[in-house]
Amino acid sequence: MARNIEIKARIESVAAVARAVAALATAGPTVLTQDDTFFHCPTGRLKLRQLSPNEGQLIFYQRPDVAGPKTSHYDITPTDVPAALRRTLGLALGECGRVRKARILYLCGRTRVHLDRVAGLGDFLELEVVLDETEDETAGLAKAHQLMAALGIGPQNLVTGAYVDLLAAAGQDGRPL
């Protein structure tokens, strides 16, 4: 499976952090609307990300639910029928949550920087430092810490788990923005 080093942090506002990210970015911004439906999965997380009526991604991932940089193993399969796939997966596995977000994507070299406005939760930053197949995690961890420092992300900003967990803990259902 593919791997990256990830962090998730709560931020005061997407607009404030966007200026700092743009100064470091090698590409972007790309504006995305994402509707993620999570399904019961005993060995990790399984979500269907709908990007448009005719574009989606089935994403399986495994990562520890801890604050700070962590390794995520993932596999992504594209689909051109996300609504039909959501229905089938829901019937087979059962849905366990939904997350709707507006995302601004920047690239800082090999790092994907996501500025997310999550319905029901607020504003967040995610870093994903992509690792190659044989690369040790040390360089990715160092890059994540470097970007966190450059963007003013400290330990007090870091969150554990996924957005779907935060929504559940807040008693929210990920209503549309």
PDB file of C-alpha atoms in Angstrom:
ATOM      1  CA  MET A   1       0.000   0.000   0.000  1.00  0.00           C
ATOM      2  CA  ALA A   2       1.012   3.610  -0.488  1.00  0.00           C
ATOM      3  CA  ARG A   3       2.180   5.530   2.601  1.00  0.00           C
ATOM      4  CA  ASN A   4       2.393   9.070   3.847  1.00  0.00           C
ATOM      5  CA  ILE A   5       3.097  10.949   7.048  1.00  0.00           C
ATOM      6  CA  GLU A   6       0.027  12.869   8.190  1.00  0.00           C
ATOM      7  CA  ILE A   7      -1.003  15.462  10.716  1.00  0.00           C
ATOM      8  CA  LYS A   8      -4.368  17.076  11.331  1.00  0.00           C
ATOM      9  CA  ALA A   9      -4.651  20.390  13.193  1.00  0.00           C
ATOM     10  CA  ARG A  10      -7.427  22.748  14.138  1.00  0.00           C
ATOM     11  CA  ILE A  11      -6.811  26.258  12.790  1.00  0.00           C
ATOM     12  CA  GLU A  12      -8.416  29.596  13.502  1.00  0.00           C
ATOM     13  CA  SER A  13      -9.339  30.234   9.880  1.00  0.00           C
ATOM     14  CA  VAL A  14      -8.596  28.864   6.433  1.00  0.00           C
ATOM     15  CA  ALA A  15      -8.042  32.415   5.109  1.00  0.00           C
ATOM     16  CA  ALA A  16      -5.326  33.217   7.657  1.00  0.00           C
ATOM     17  CA  VAL A  17      -3.358  30.023   7.030  1.00  0.00           C
ATOM     18  CA  ALA A  18      -3.863  30.138   3.232  1.00  0.00           C
ATOM     19  CA  ARG A  19      -1.519  33.126   2.924  1.00  0.00           C
ATOM     20  CA  ALA A  20       1.275  31.304   4.740  1.00  0.00           C
ATOM     21  CA  VAL A  21       0.754  28.094   2.762  1.00  0.00           C
ATOM     22  CA  ALA A  22       0.636  29.954  -0.567  1.00  0.00           C
ATOM     23  CA  ALA A  23       4.065  31.448   0.168  1.00  0.00           C
ATOM     24  CA  LEU A  24       5.518  27.916   0.511  1.00  0.00           C
ATOM     25  CA  ALA A  25       3.514  26.194  -2.222  1.00  0.00           C
ATOM     26  CA  THR A  26       4.865  24.812  -5.485  1.00  0.00           C
ATOM     27  CA  ALA A  27       1.327  24.324  -6.871  1.00  0.00           C
ATOM     28  CA  GLY A  28      -2.214  25.325  -6.020  1.00  0.00           C
ATOM     29  CA  PRO A  29      -4.609  26.396  -4.855  1.00  0.00           C
ATOM     30  CA  THR A  30      -7.080  23.825  -6.112  1.00  0.00           C
ATOM     31  CA  VAL A  31     -10.584  24.159  -4.648  1.00  0.00           C
ATOM     32  CA  LEU A  32     -12.465  20.908  -4.033  1.00  0.00           C
ATOM     33  CA  THR A  33     -15.813  19.918  -2.576  1.00  0.00           C
ATOM     34  CA  GLN A  34     -15.719  16.491  -0.950  1.00  0.00           C
ATOM     35  CA  ASP A  35     -18.478  14.324   0.466  1.00  0.00           C
ATOM     36  CA  ASP A  36     -17.008  11.365   2.373  1.00  0.00           C
ATOM     37  CA  THR A  37     -19.190   8.460   3.491  1.00  0.00           C
ATOM     38  CA  PHE A  38     -17.587   6.057   5.967  1.00  0.00           C
ATOM     39  CA  PHE A  39     -18.489   2.386   6.148  1.00  0.00           C
ATOM     40  CA  HIS A  40     -18.016  -0.185   8.893  1.00  0.00           C
ATOM     41  CA  CYS A  41     -14.592  -1.793   8.467  1.00  0.00           C
ATOM     42  CA  PRO A  42     -12.903  -3.944  11.127  1.00  0.00           C
ATOM     43  CA  THR A  43      -9.328  -3.523   9.862  1.00  0.00           C
ATOM     44  CA  GLY A  44      -9.035   0.224   9.284  1.00  0.00           C
ATOM     45  CA  ARG A  45     -11.245   2.841   7.681  1.00  0.00           C
ATOM     46  CA  LEU A  46     -13.153   2.627   4.433  1.00  0.00           C
ATOM     47  CA  LYS A  47     -14.664   5.722   2.873  1.00  0.00           C
ATOM     48  CA  LEU A  48     -16.191   6.691  -0.412  1.00  0.00           C
ATOM     49  CA  ARG A  49     -15.219  10.204  -1.445  1.00  0.00           C
ATOM     50  CA  GLN A  50     -17.616  11.805  -3.904  1.00  0.00           C
ATOM     51  CA  LEU A  51     -16.015  14.671  -5.828  1.00  0.00           C
ATOM     52  CA  SER A  52     -18.812  15.112  -8.394  1.00  0.00           C
ATOM     53  CA  PRO A  53     -21.774  13.060  -9.630  1.00  0.00           C
ATOM     54  CA  ASN A  54     -19.411  11.182 -11.972  1.00  0.00           C
ATOM     55  CA  GLU A  55     -16.174  11.124  -9.971  1.00  0.00           C
ATOM     56  CA  GLY A  56     -15.291   9.479  -6.716  1.00  0.00           C
ATOM     57  CA  GLN A  57     -12.676   7.461  -4.891  1.00  0.00           C
ATOM     58  CA  LEU A  58     -13.003   4.439  -2.664  1.00  0.00           C
ATOM     59  CA  ILE A  59     -10.295   4.883  -0.033  1.00  0.00           C
ATOM     60  CA  PHE A  60      -9.122   2.297   2.484  1.00  0.00           C
ATOM     61  CA  TYR A  61      -6.601   3.452   5.082  1.00  0.00           C
ATOM     62  CA  GLN A  62      -4.953   2.430   8.302  1.00  0.00           C
ATOM     63  CA  ARG A  63      -3.319   4.863  10.698  1.00  0.00           C
ATOM     64  CA  PRO A  64      -3.112   5.288  14.446  1.00  0.00           C
ATOM     65  CA  ASP A  65      -5.500   7.764  16.059  1.00  0.00           C
ATOM     66  CA  VAL A  66      -2.846   9.890  17.760  1.00  0.00           C
ATOM     67  CA  ALA A  67      -1.989  13.583  17.673  1.00  0.00           C
ATOM     68  CA  GLY A  68       1.094  14.578  15.731  1.00  0.00           C
ATOM     69  CA  PRO A  69       2.805  13.124  12.678  1.00  0.00           C
ATOM     70  CA  LYS A  70       1.895   9.499  12.017  1.00  0.00           C
ATOM     71  CA  THR A  71       2.223   6.994   9.191  1.00  0.00           C
ATOM     72  CA  SER A  72      -0.860   6.269   7.131  1.00  0.00           C
ATOM     73  CA  HIS A  73      -1.101   3.287   4.759  1.00  0.00           C
ATOM     74  CA  TYR A  74      -3.735   3.733   2.066  1.00  0.00           C
ATOM     75  CA  ASP A  75      -5.170   2.399  -1.163  1.00  0.00           C
ATOM     76  CA  ILE A  76      -7.352   4.439  -3.545  1.00  0.00           C
ATOM     77  CA  THR A  77      -9.634   3.104  -6.276  1.00  0.00           C
ATOM     78  CA  PRO A  78     -11.340   5.605  -8.615  1.00  0.00           C
ATOM     79  CA  THR A  79     -15.006   5.270  -9.570  1.00  0.00           C
ATOM     80  CA  ASP A  80     -17.273   7.031 -12.037  1.00  0.00           C
ATOM     81  CA  VAL A  81     -20.439   5.896 -10.222  1.00  0.00           C
ATOM     82  CA  PRO A  82     -20.007   7.132  -6.634  1.00  0.00           C
ATOM     83  CA  ALA A  83     -23.724   7.277  -5.736  1.00  0.00           C
ATOM     84  CA  ALA A  84     -24.325   3.690  -6.873  1.00  0.00           C
ATOM     85  CA  LEU A  85     -21.199   2.510  -5.069  1.00  0.00           C
ATOM     86  CA  ARG A  86     -22.294   4.326  -1.878  1.00  0.00           C
ATOM     87  CA  ARG A  87     -25.664   2.560  -2.031  1.00  0.00           C
ATOM     88  CA  THR A  88     -24.071  -0.883  -2.541  1.00  0.00           C
ATOM     89  CA  LEU A  89     -21.465  -0.406   0.192  1.00  0.00           C
ATOM     90  CA  GLY A  90     -24.129   0.912   2.545  1.00  0.00           C
ATOM     91  CA  LEU A  91     -26.256  -2.176   1.973  1.00  0.00           C
ATOM     92  CA  ALA A  92     -23.301  -4.536   2.376  1.00  0.00           C
ATOM     93  CA  LEU A  93     -21.365  -2.913   5.226  1.00  0.00           C
ATOM     94  CA  GLY A  94     -23.520  -0.186   6.728  1.00  0.00           C
ATOM     95  CA  GLU A  95     -22.658   3.497   6.888  1.00  0.00           C
ATOM     96  CA  CYS A  96     -21.039   4.801  10.062  1.00  0.00           C
ATOM     97  CA  GLY A  97     -20.680   8.501   9.264  1.00  0.00           C
ATOM     98  CA  ARG A  98     -20.491  11.225   6.697  1.00  0.00           C
ATOM     99  CA  VAL A  99     -18.149  14.192   6.357  1.00  0.00           C
ATOM    100  CA  ARG A 100     -18.747  17.092   3.996  1.00  0.00           C
ATOM    101  CA  LYS A 101     -16.010  19.623   3.443  1.00  0.00           C
ATOM    102  CA  ALA A 102     -14.702  22.390   1.262  1.00  0.00           C
ATOM    103  CA  ARG A 103     -11.001  21.773   0.694  1.00  0.00           C
ATOM    104  CA  ILE A 104      -8.252  23.971  -0.694  1.00  0.00           C
ATOM    105  CA  LEU A 105      -5.311  21.873  -1.859  1.00  0.00           C
ATOM    106  CA  TYR A 106      -1.755  23.148  -2.173  1.00  0.00           C
ATOM    107  CA  LEU A 107       1.370  21.187  -2.980  1.00  0.00           C
ATOM    108  CA  CYS A 108       4.586  21.996  -1.171  1.00  0.00           C
ATOM    109  CA  GLY A 109       6.963  19.717  -3.035  1.00  0.00           C
ATOM    110  CA  ARG A 110       5.819  16.191  -2.229  1.00  0.00           C
ATOM    111  CA  THR A 111       3.538  17.331   0.589  1.00  0.00           C
ATOM    112  CA  ARG A 112      -0.190  17.806   0.080  1.00  0.00           C
ATOM    113  CA  VAL A 113      -1.450  20.644   2.260  1.00  0.00           C
ATOM    114  CA  HIS A 114      -5.222  20.632   2.772  1.00  0.00           C
ATOM    115  CA  LEU A 115      -7.075  23.594   4.207  1.00  0.00           C
ATOM    116  CA  ASP A 116     -10.461  22.195   5.143  1.00  0.00           C
ATOM    117  CA  ARG A 117     -13.728  23.807   6.201  1.00  0.00           C
ATOM    118  CA  VAL A 118     -15.629  20.849   7.634  1.00  0.00           C
ATOM    119  CA  ALA A 119     -19.405  21.107   7.992  1.00  0.00           C
ATOM    120  CA  GLY A 120     -20.306  20.966  11.676  1.00  0.00           C
ATOM    121  CA  LEU A 121     -16.686  21.291  12.883  1.00  0.00           C
ATOM    122  CA  GLY A 122     -14.890  24.345  11.506  1.00  0.00           C
ATOM    123  CA  ASP A 123     -11.476  24.886   9.962  1.00  0.00           C
ATOM    124  CA  PHE A 124      -8.540  22.463   9.844  1.00  0.00           C
ATOM    125  CA  LEU A 125      -5.197  21.894   8.200  1.00  0.00           C
ATOM    126  CA  GLU A 126      -3.939  18.499   7.085  1.00  0.00           C
ATOM    127  CA  LEU A 127      -0.423  17.719   5.923  1.00  0.00           C
ATOM    128  CA  GLU A 128       0.312  14.555   3.940  1.00  0.00           C
ATOM    129  CA  VAL A 129       4.001  13.994   3.218  1.00  0.00           C
ATOM    130  CA  VAL A 130       4.019  11.328   0.487  1.00  0.00           C
ATOM    131  CA  LEU A 131       6.652   8.607   0.925  1.00  0.00           C
ATOM    132  CA  ASP A 132       8.063   6.507  -1.875  1.00  0.00           C
ATOM    133  CA  GLU A 133       7.935   2.698  -1.682  1.00  0.00           C
ATOM    134  CA  THR A 134      11.315   2.144  -0.031  1.00  0.00           C
ATOM    135  CA  GLU A 135      11.724   5.401   1.851  1.00  0.00           C
ATOM    136  CA  ASP A 136      12.260   5.389   5.589  1.00  0.00           C
ATOM    137  CA  GLU A 137       9.679   7.419   7.526  1.00  0.00           C
ATOM    138  CA  THR A 138      12.341   9.622   9.142  1.00  0.00           C
ATOM    139  CA  ALA A 139      12.578  12.089   6.247  1.00  0.00           C
ATOM    140  CA  GLY A 140       8.793  12.382   6.041  1.00  0.00           C
ATOM    141  CA  LEU A 141       8.513  13.037   9.766  1.00  0.00           C
ATOM    142  CA  ALA A 142      11.193  15.718   9.517  1.00  0.00           C
ATOM    143  CA  LYS A 143       9.358  17.399   6.618  1.00  0.00           C
ATOM    144  CA  ALA A 144       6.064  17.334   8.542  1.00  0.00           C
ATOM    145  CA  HIS A 145       7.715  18.973  11.573  1.00  0.00           C
ATOM    146  CA  GLN A 146       9.387  21.562   9.320  1.00  0.00           C
ATOM    147  CA  LEU A 147       6.083  22.546   7.697  1.00  0.00           C
ATOM    148  CA  MET A 148       4.277  22.586  11.036  1.00  0.00           C
ATOM    149  CA  ALA A 149       6.866  25.054  12.358  1.00  0.00           C
ATOM    150  CA  ALA A 150       6.684  27.215   9.215  1.00  0.00           C
ATOM    151  CA  LEU A 151       2.889  27.383   9.480  1.00  0.00           C
ATOM    152  CA  GLY A 152       2.788  27.983  13.236  1.00  0.00           C
ATOM    153  CA  ILE A 153       1.144  24.645  14.036  1.00  0.00           C
ATOM    154  CA  GLY A 154       1.986  23.610  17.591  1.00  0.00           C
ATOM    155  CA  PRO A 155       1.040  20.620  19.733  1.00  0.00           C
ATOM    156  CA  GLN A 156      -1.990  22.506  21.074  1.00  0.00           C
ATOM    157  CA  ASN A 157      -3.461  22.589  17.541  1.00  0.00           C
ATOM    158  CA  LEU A 158      -3.126  18.863  16.799  1.00  0.00           C
ATOM    159  CA  VAL A 159      -6.129  16.564  16.823  1.00  0.00           C
ATOM    160  CA  THR A 160      -6.454  12.798  16.908  1.00  0.00           C
ATOM    161  CA  GLY A 161      -8.707  10.622  14.828  1.00  0.00           C
ATOM    162  CA  ALA A 162     -10.617  11.448  11.682  1.00  0.00           C
ATOM    163  CA  TYR A 163     -13.186  14.162  10.995  1.00  0.00           C
ATOM    164  CA  VAL A 164     -15.890  11.505  11.247  1.00  0.00           C
ATOM    165  CA  ASP A 165     -14.771  10.812  14.852  1.00  0.00           C
ATOM    166  CA  LEU A 166     -14.808  14.509  15.740  1.00  0.00           C
ATOM    167  CA  LEU A 167     -18.298  14.876  14.275  1.00  0.00           C
ATOM    168  CA  ALA A 168     -19.548  11.866  16.239  1.00  0.00           C
ATOM    169  CA  ALA A 169     -18.008  13.214  19.455  1.00  0.00           C
ATOM    170  CA  ALA A 170     -19.694  16.583  18.839  1.00  0.00           C
ATOM    171  CA  GLY A 171     -23.044  14.937  18.085  1.00  0.00           C
ATOM    172  CA  GLN A 172     -22.952  16.273  14.522  1.00  0.00           C
ATOM    173  CA  ASP A 173     -23.931  14.509  11.321  1.00  0.00           C
ATOM    174  CA  GLY A 174     -21.823  16.390   8.766  1.00  0.00           C
ATOM    175  CA  ARG A 175     -24.683  18.452   7.364  1.00  0.00           C
ATOM    176  CA  PRO A 176     -23.949  20.340   4.131  1.00  0.00           C
ATOM    177  CA  LEU A 177     -21.991  23.583   4.318  1.00  0.00           C
TER     178      LEU A 177
END
